[in-house]
C-alpha positions as protocol buffer text, in pm:
chain_id: "A"
residue {
  index: 1
  type: MET
  ca { x: 12050 y: -4775 z: 17502 }
}
residue {
  index: 2
  type: ASP
  ca { x: 12362 y: -4777 z: 17701 }
}
residue {
  index: 3
  type: TYR
  ca { x: 12687 y: -4942 z: 17664 }
}
residue {
  index: 4
  type: LEU
  ca { x: 12633 y: -5224 z: 17905 }
}
residue {
  index: 5
  type: THR
  ca { x: 12275 y: -5294 z: 17805 }
}
residue {
  index: 6
  type: LYS
  ca { x: 12397 y: -5357 z: 17464 }
}
residue {
  index: 7
  type: LEU
  ca { x: 12712 y: -5567 z: 17545 }
}
residue {
  index: 8
  type: ILE
  ca { x: 12467 y: -5812 z: 17759 }
}
residue {
  index: 9
  type: GLU
  ca { x: 12246 y: -5819 z: 17440 }
}
residue {
  index: 10
  type: VAL
  ca { x: 12533 y: -5905 z: 17214 }
}
residue {
  index: 11
  type: GLN
  ca { x: 12633 y: -6144 z: 17480 }
}
residue {
  index: 12
  type: LYS
  ca { x: 12316 y: -6318 z: 17505 }
}
residue {
  index: 13
  type: ASP
  ca { x: 12316 y: -6350 z: 17121 }
}
residue {
  index: 14
  type: PHE
  ca { x: 12664 y: -6485 z: 17125 }
}
residue {
  index: 15
  type: VAL
  ca { x: 12592 y: -6753 z: 17378 }
}
residue {
  index: 16
  type: GLN
  ca { x: 12286 y: -6874 z: 17130 }
}
residue {
  index: 17
  type: TYR
  ca { x: 12517 y: -6853 z: 16824 }
}
residue {
  index: 18
  type: GLN
  ca { x: 12783 y: -7041 z: 17004 }
}
residue {
  index: 19
  type: LYS
  ca { x: 12537 y: -7319 z: 17116 }
}
residue {
  index: 20
  type: LYS
  ca { x: 12377 y: -7347 z: 16788 }
}
residue {
  index: 21
  type: LEU
  ca { x: 12718 y: -7350 z: 16613 }
}
residue {
  index: 22
  type: PHE
  ca { x: 12820 y: -7642 z: 16854 }
}
residue {
  index: 23
  type: PHE
  ca { x: 12521 y: -7873 z: 16828 }
}
residue {
  index: 24
  type: GLN
  ca { x: 12471 y: -7829 z: 16435 }
}
residue {
  index: 25
  type: GLU
  ca { x: 12826 y: -7834 z: 16312 }
}
residue {
  index: 26
  type: THR
  ca { x: 13111 y: -7895 z: 16585 }
}
residue {
  index: 27
  type: LEU
  ca { x: 12968 y: -8218 z: 16798 }
}
residue {
  index: 28
  type: PHE
  ca { x: 13087 y: -8526 z: 16632 }
}
residue {
  index: 29
  type: SER
  ca { x: 13282 y: -8351 z: 16338 }
}
residue {
  index: 30
  type: TYR
  ca { x: 13627 y: -8484 z: 16281 }
}
residue {
  index: 31
  type: GLN
  ca { x: 13778 y: -8166 z: 16442 }
}
residue {
  index: 32
  type: TRP
  ca { x: 13559 y: -8265 z: 16782 }
}
residue {
  index: 33
  type: TRP
  ca { x: 13679 y: -8611 z: 16750 }
}
residue {
  index: 34
  type: ILE
  ca { x: 14048 y: -8507 z: 16742 }
}
residue {
  index: 35
  type: ILE
  ca { x: 13979 y: -8301 z: 17036 }
}
residue {
  index: 36
  type: LEU
  ca { x: 13858 y: -8555 z: 17236 }
}
residue {
  index: 37
  type: ALA
  ca { x: 14104 y: -8823 z: 17149 }
}
residue {
  index: 38
  type: THR
  ca { x: 14407 y: -8607 z: 17221 }
}
residue {
  index: 39
  type: THR
  ca { x: 14255 y: -8486 z: 17550 }
}
residue {
  index: 40
  type: ILE
  ca { x: 14195 y: -8865 z: 17652 }
}
residue {
  index: 41
  type: ILE
  ca { x: 14536 y: -9007 z: 17517 }
}
residue {
  index: 42
  type: LEU
  ca { x: 14731 y: -8744 z: 17670 }
}
residue {
  index: 43
  type: TRP
  ca { x: 14592 y: -8791 z: 18026 }
}
residue {
  index: 44
  type: VAL
  ca { x: 14613 y: -9201 z: 17987 }
}
residue {
  index: 45
  type: VAL
  ca { x: 14966 y: -9172 z: 17858 }
}
residue {
  index: 46
  type: TRP
  ca { x: 15060 y: -8910 z: 18188 }
}
residue {
  index: 47
  type: VAL
  ca { x: 14866 y: -9135 z: 18418 }
}
residue {
  index: 48
  type: LEU
  ca { x: 15095 y: -9456 z: 18274 }
}
residue {
  index: 49
  type: VAL
  ca { x: 15435 y: -9270 z: 18300 }
}
residue {
  index: 50
  type: VAL
  ca { x: 15409 y: -9041 z: 18574 }
}
residue {
  index: 51
  type: ASP
  ca { x: 15662 y: -9080 z: 18832 }
}
residue {
  index: 52
  type: LYS
  ca { x: 15479 y: -9139 z: 19127 }
}
residue {
  index: 53
  type: LYS
  ca { x: 15768 y: -9061 z: 19384 }
}
residue {
  index: 54
  type: ARG
  ca { x: 15775 y: -8691 z: 19235 }
}
residue {
  index: 55
  type: LEU
  ca { x: 15395 y: -8656 z: 19203 }
}
residue {
  index: 56
  type: LYS
  ca { x: 15365 y: -8353 z: 19411 }
}
residue {
  index: 57
  type: SER
  ca { x: 15651 y: -8149 z: 19214 }
}
residue {
  index: 58
  type: ILE
  ca { x: 15509 y: -8254 z: 18902 }
}
residue {
  index: 59
  type: MET
  ca { x: 15141 y: -8172 z: 18970 }
}
residue {
  index: 60
  type: ILE
  ca { x: 15269 y: -7850 z: 19075 }
}
residue {
  index: 61
  type: VAL
  ca { x: 15385 y: -7798 z: 18726 }
}
residue {
  index: 62
  type: GLY
  ca { x: 15085 y: -7900 z: 18550 }
}
residue {
  index: 63
  type: LEU
  ca { x: 14868 y: -7700 z: 18767 }
}
residue {
  index: 64
  type: THR
  ca { x: 15087 y: -7394 z: 18725 }
}
residue {
  index: 65
  type: THR
  ca { x: 15123 y: -7434 z: 18339 }
}
residue {
  index: 66
  type: SER
  ca { x: 14747 y: -7473 z: 18322 }
}
residue {
  index: 67
  type: LEU
  ca { x: 14671 y: -7176 z: 18476 }
}
residue {
  index: 68
  type: MET
  ca { x: 14908 y: -6971 z: 18285 }
}
residue {
  index: 69
  type: ALA
  ca { x: 14767 y: -7139 z: 17991 }
}
residue {
  index: 70
  type: THR
  ca { x: 14427 y: -7069 z: 18084 }
}
residue {
  index: 71
  type: VAL
  ca { x: 14488 y: -6703 z: 18179 }
}
residue {
  index: 72
  type: MET
  ca { x: 14672 y: -6606 z: 17847 }
}
residue {
  index: 73
  type: ASP
  ca { x: 14373 y: -6791 z: 17670 }
}
residue {
  index: 74
  type: ASP
  ca { x: 14156 y: -6564 z: 17804 }
}
residue {
  index: 75
  type: ILE
  ca { x: 14342 y: -6253 z: 17753 }
}
residue {
  index: 76
  type: GLY
  ca { x: 14390 y: -6346 z: 17384 }
}
residue {
  index: 77
  type: LEU
  ca { x: 14008 y: -6391 z: 17350 }
}
residue {
  index: 78
  type: SER
  ca { x: 13930 y: -6082 z: 17517 }
}
residue {
  index: 79
  type: LEU
  ca { x: 14184 y: -5902 z: 17269 }
}
residue {
  index: 80
  type: ALA
  ca { x: 14024 y: -6088 z: 16961 }
}
residue {
  index: 81
  type: ALA
  ca { x: 14385 y: -6219 z: 16898 }
}
residue {
  index: 82
  type: TRP
  ca { x: 14267 y: -6576 z: 16820 }
}
residue {
  index: 83
  type: HIS
  ca { x: 13910 y: -6784 z: 16785 }
}
residue {
  index: 84
  type: TYR
  ca { x: 13862 y: -7125 z: 16845 }
}
residue {
  index: 85
  type: PRO
  ca { x: 13565 y: -7243 z: 16615 }
}
residue {
  index: 86
  type: TYR
  ca { x: 13582 y: -7615 z: 16773 }
}
residue {
  index: 87
  type: GLN
  ca { x: 13515 y: -7703 z: 17131 }
}
residue {
  index: 88
  type: LEU
  ca { x: 13497 y: -8025 z: 17324 }
}
residue {
  index: 89
  type: VAL
  ca { x: 13193 y: -7867 z: 17507 }
}
residue {
  index: 90
  type: TYR
  ca { x: 12963 y: -7566 z: 17399 }
}
residue {
  index: 91
  type: PHE
  ca { x: 12986 y: -7335 z: 17705 }
}
residue {
  index: 92
  type: THR
  ca { x: 13331 y: -7204 z: 17666 }
}
residue {
  index: 93
  type: THR
  ca { x: 13532 y: -7008 z: 17421 }
}
residue {
  index: 94
  type: ARG
  ca { x: 13866 y: -7119 z: 17581 }
}
residue {
  index: 95
  type: PHE
  ca { x: 14050 y: -7404 z: 17401 }
}
residue {
  index: 96
  type: ASN
  ca { x: 14046 y: -7624 z: 17724 }
}
residue {
  index: 97
  type: PRO
  ca { x: 14186 y: -7927 z: 17577 }
}
residue {
  index: 98
  type: VAL
  ca { x: 14515 y: -7744 z: 17523 }
}
residue {
  index: 99
  type: ASP
  ca { x: 14481 y: -7546 z: 17817 }
}
residue {
  index: 100
  type: LEU
  ca { x: 14383 y: -7842 z: 18038 }
}
residue {
  index: 101
  type: ALA
  ca { x: 14565 y: -8124 z: 17864 }
}
residue {
  index: 102
  type: VAL
  ca { x: 14784 y: -8060 z: 17614 }
}
residue {
  index: 103
  type: ILE
  ca { x: 15006 y: -7774 z: 17805 }
}
residue {
  index: 104
  type: PRO
  ca { x: 15009 y: -7933 z: 18140 }
}
residue {
  index: 105
  type: VAL
  ca { x: 15063 y: -8286 z: 18032 }
}
residue {
  index: 106
  type: THR
  ca { x: 15340 y: -8186 z: 17812 }
}
residue {
  index: 107
  type: TYR
  ca { x: 15544 y: -7955 z: 18064 }
}
residue {
  index: 108
  type: MET
  ca { x: 15480 y: -8212 z: 18356 }
}
residue {
  index: 109
  type: LEU
  ca { x: 15664 y: -8467 z: 18137 }
}
residue {
  index: 110
  type: LEU
  ca { x: 15919 y: -8254 z: 17997 }
}
residue {
  index: 111
  type: TYR
  ca { x: 15979 y: -8171 z: 18400 }
}
residue {
  index: 112
  type: GLN
  ca { x: 15956 y: -8543 z: 18493 }
}
residue {
  index: 113
  type: TYR
  ca { x: 16206 y: -8679 z: 18223 }
}
residue {
  index: 114
  type: PHE
  ca { x: 16448 y: -8368 z: 18198 }
}
residue {
  index: 115
  type: VAL
  ca { x: 16585 y: -8295 z: 18512 }
}
residue {
  index: 116
  type: SER
  ca { x: 16920 y: -8101 z: 18442 }
}
residue {
  index: 117
  type: TRP
  ca { x: 16864 y: -7752 z: 18338 }
}
residue {
  index: 118
  type: ARG
  ca { x: 17046 y: -7794 z: 18016 }
}
residue {
  index: 119
  type: SER
  ca { x: 16830 y: -8102 z: 17907 }
}
residue {
  index: 120
  type: PHE
  ca { x: 16527 y: -7887 z: 18009 }
}
residue {
  index: 121
  type: PHE
  ca { x: 16622 y: -7592 z: 17803 }
}
residue {
  index: 122
  type: ILE
  ca { x: 16696 y: -7820 z: 17502 }
}
residue {
  index: 123
  type: ALA
  ca { x: 16356 y: -8048 z: 17547 }
}
residue {
  index: 124
  type: THR
  ca { x: 16161 y: -7727 z: 17617 }
}
residue {
  index: 125
  type: LEU
  ca { x: 16285 y: -7533 z: 17322 }
}
residue {
  index: 126
  type: SER
  ca { x: 16248 y: -7818 z: 17092 }
}
residue {
  index: 127
  type: PHE
  ca { x: 15862 y: -7852 z: 17245 }
}
residue {
  index: 128
  type: CYS
  ca { x: 15815 y: -7474 z: 17181 }
}
residue {
  index: 129
  type: LEU
  ca { x: 15943 y: -7488 z: 16824 }
}
residue {
  index: 130
  type: PHE
  ca { x: 15724 y: -7747 z: 16739 }
}
residue {
  index: 131
  type: ALA
  ca { x: 15409 y: -7613 z: 16919 }
}
residue {
  index: 132
  type: ALA
  ca { x: 15458 y: -7280 z: 16741 }
}
residue {
  index: 133
  type: PHE
  ca { x: 15564 y: -7383 z: 16416 }
}
residue {
  index: 134
  type: ILE
  ca { x: 15424 y: -7724 z: 16351 }
}
residue {
  index: 135
  type: ALA
  ca { x: 15127 y: -7789 z: 16578 }
}
residue {
  index: 136
  type: GLU
  ca { x: 14964 y: -7436 z: 16550 }
}
residue {
  index: 137
  type: PRO
  ca { x: 14974 y: -7458 z: 16168 }
}
residue {
  index: 138
  type: ILE
  ca { x: 14816 y: -7785 z: 16163 }
}
residue {
  index: 139
  type: PHE
  ca { x: 14531 y: -7654 z: 16405 }
}
residue {
  index: 140
  type: VAL
  ca { x: 14504 y: -7366 z: 16143 }
}
residue {
  index: 141
  type: LEU
  ca { x: 14466 y: -7592 z: 15866 }
}
residue {
  index: 142
  type: LEU
  ca { x: 14220 y: -7804 z: 16052 }
}
residue {
  index: 143
  type: ASP
  ca { x: 13996 y: -7499 z: 16101 }
}
residue {
  index: 144
  type: MET
  ca { x: 14050 y: -7577 z: 16477 }
}
residue {
  index: 145
  type: TYR
  ca { x: 14263 y: -7199 z: 16536 }
}
residue {
  index: 146
  type: ILE
  ca { x: 14185 y: -6903 z: 16377 }
}
residue {
  index: 147
  type: MET
  ca { x: 14433 y: -6633 z: 16424 }
}
residue {
  index: 148
  type: MET
  ca { x: 14303 y: -6274 z: 16400 }
}
residue {
  index: 149
  type: ARG
  ca { x: 14581 y: -6074 z: 16559 }
}
residue {
  index: 150
  type: TRP
  ca { x: 14846 y: -6341 z: 16627 }
}
residue {
  index: 151
  type: GLU
  ca { x: 15160 y: -6474 z: 16477 }
}
residue {
  index: 152
  type: TYR
  ca { x: 15311 y: -6845 z: 16500 }
}
residue {
  index: 153
  type: TRP
  ca { x: 15648 y: -6656 z: 16625 }
}
residue {
  index: 154
  type: TYR
  ca { x: 15458 y: -6479 z: 16918 }
}
residue {
  index: 155
  type: SER
  ca { x: 15398 y: -6828 z: 17069 }
}
residue {
  index: 156
  type: ALA
  ca { x: 15738 y: -6989 z: 17106 }
}
residue {
  index: 157
  type: PRO
  ca { x: 15903 y: -6746 z: 17326 }
}
residue {
  index: 158
  type: ILE
  ca { x: 15597 y: -6759 z: 17572 }
}
residue {
  index: 159
  type: TYR
  ca { x: 15573 y: -7125 z: 17570 }
}
residue {
  index: 160
  type: PHE
  ca { x: 15952 y: -7123 z: 17667 }
}
residue {
  index: 161
  type: ALA
  ca { x: 15908 y: -6879 z: 17952 }
}
residue {
  index: 162
  type: MET
  ca { x: 15655 y: -7059 z: 18060 }
}
residue {
  index: 163
  type: GLY
  ca { x: 15835 y: -7390 z: 18089 }
}
residue {
  index: 164
  type: VAL
  ca { x: 16147 y: -7199 z: 18241 }
}
residue {
  index: 165
  type: LEU
  ca { x: 15966 y: -7017 z: 18496 }
}
residue {
  index: 166
  type: VAL
  ca { x: 15751 y: -7313 z: 18633 }
}
residue {
  index: 167
  type: LYS
  ca { x: 16079 y: -7536 z: 18669 }
}
residue {
  index: 168
  type: TRP
  ca { x: 16265 y: -7273 z: 18838 }
}
residue {
  index: 169
  type: LEU
  ca { x: 15965 y: -7222 z: 19062 }
}
residue {
  index: 170
  type: VAL
  ca { x: 15903 y: -7569 z: 19150 }
}
residue {
  index: 171
  type: ASP
  ca { x: 16262 y: -7658 z: 19178 }
}
residue {
  index: 172
  type: LYS
  ca { x: 16277 y: -7372 z: 19427 }
}
residue {
  index: 173
  type: LEU
  ca { x: 16005 y: -7493 z: 19607 }
}
residue {
  index: 174
  type: ASP
  ca { x: 16169 y: -7867 z: 19610 }
}
residue {
  index: 175
  type: ALA
  ca { x: 16512 y: -7716 z: 19739 }
}
residue {
  index: 176
  type: ASN
  ca { x: 16311 y: -7509 z: 20024 }
}
residue {
  index: 177
  type: SER
  ca { x: 16095 y: -7800 z: 20145 }
}
residue {
  index: 178
  type: ALA
  ca { x: 16409 y: -8040 z: 20130 }
}
C-alpha cells in the first residue's frame, strides 16, 4: 500500500472517530456549553457596542484577525502542536469559536476603544498576557486544549504581533482612503 492510500484510509478512520467522539462525549458536555455560550455572548456584546460609524474599519480588523487565527490554527494542528478535543460542531478540528469569535471580537473591541498607539499597545499587551497565561491554562485545565508541542509563552508574542500588524494595516488603509 502506498503512502497516499494509507493516508486516505487513516483520514477516513479519523473522521469516523471524530464523529463518534463528538456525538458520544462532546455534544452537550459542560465544555460544549462553555464553547456555545462564549461564542454567542461575544457576538451579542459586539453587536451591542460596535461603533457603527467606524464599522468598515472595525470589520476589516475582525476579518483579518480571524483569517490570521484560522491559518495559524491550521498550521499548529498540521504540525501536531496542539489538539482540541471539544468542538462546537463535529466536522472541524480547528477551534472555530476562538478563531471566529474570541480573536476577532477581542481585536475589534481593542481597535475600537484604544485608538492611540500607546493605549492600543498597553491594551493589546494586557490581552496577550491574559490570553497566553490565564485563558490558555484554563482551557487546558478544562481539557478543551491539549498542548503537544507548544508552550504558553509562544502564544503571547504571536497575539501581540497580530494586533499590532492589523492595527497598522487598517490605520494605513483608513489614511489612504481619507
